[in-house]
Amino acid sequence: MAKLTSGFEIFGLVLFFGMVIFVFGHQCNPLPKTMYAAENRTLQGYTFARRPVRSRVICGRDCSIDKRCKSFNFNDCSKICELNLATRQEHPKVFNATLGSVYFDGDEDTLLYSLADKAYACAGLTLVERCEWGARKPRFPKAMPDTPDHCIVHHTAGHSTGSGQCYAQDTCSAMMRSFQNYDVDTNGWNDIGYNFVIGGDERVYVGRGWNVIGAHAGPSYNHRAIGIAVIGNYKNVLPNSTVLDVLQRLMACGVESGNLSPSYFLRGHRDVRNTTCPGDLLHAKIKTWSHY
């Protein structure tokens, strides 16, 4: 009986030490895990630059609650953090990413780039994201080479589908889709031409955003200017005071977030191209503002 008991004791010791080795071995050498999180909820796994990522990254709307999140934009529509376009295009071989891919930095001490679209959190603006107005995916977007030093104001009367006005999100969204369809299918551009569009509903509709080169002012300015269009025809009337305030807030927002040079030049479309855009009255109005 003593030998039998001894055998059980030996078996128990082996089992115990085996479990200790298993547990502590996994604690010291955890299995590779790739994770991303949004709204403080851990979601599913991805890989970063084709290698395992062990860091748990938490991203918020402005991606400021974790220093590892500095290269990511929080996507309000998909509710995930996306590597920003500028970072992907700056290091395409490192990130091996396509538009919409989700990657995280596996080195907790690495700071990459500042958040590209932090301005989306600016106070006093109601933004309508691309997925909310039903945008098509852009074809081969190109990042701004530097911080834009111009802001060019347009009205949509010169656009083949933009002479009308809208006062509700559904009708403004329909106009946005028509602008994009014309720019892509007729003009042959890779996306809607404007960076932002302001509707009569006083919302800001995201076109190409802050950090993507637009197609609104010609090759001499597209790569250095943010194009903001106000829906409607402003030859004989002005936008209402709230829409004008939104336009000014959006430009201030760009400066505050580092997406527009503090010393930017404000211009109307007619100042840089042979056109009547943005209409006589709107052009006369912006000429009274600072930065013009």
XYZ file of N, CA and C in Angstrom, residues 47 78 178 234 283:
15
model
N -3.463 41.716 -37.886
C -2.006 41.706 -37.806
C -1.458 43.047 -38.238
N -17.908 52.593 -39.012
C -17.561 51.199 -38.754
C -17.253 50.951 -37.287
N -24.941 62.712 -55.929
C -24.976 63.153 -57.324
C -23.696 63.896 -57.691
N -24.888 81.377 -55.070
C -24.754 82.583 -54.266
C -24.319 83.790 -55.093
N -18.596 85.597 -52.520
C -17.214 86.035 -52.695
C -16.975 87.370 -51.998
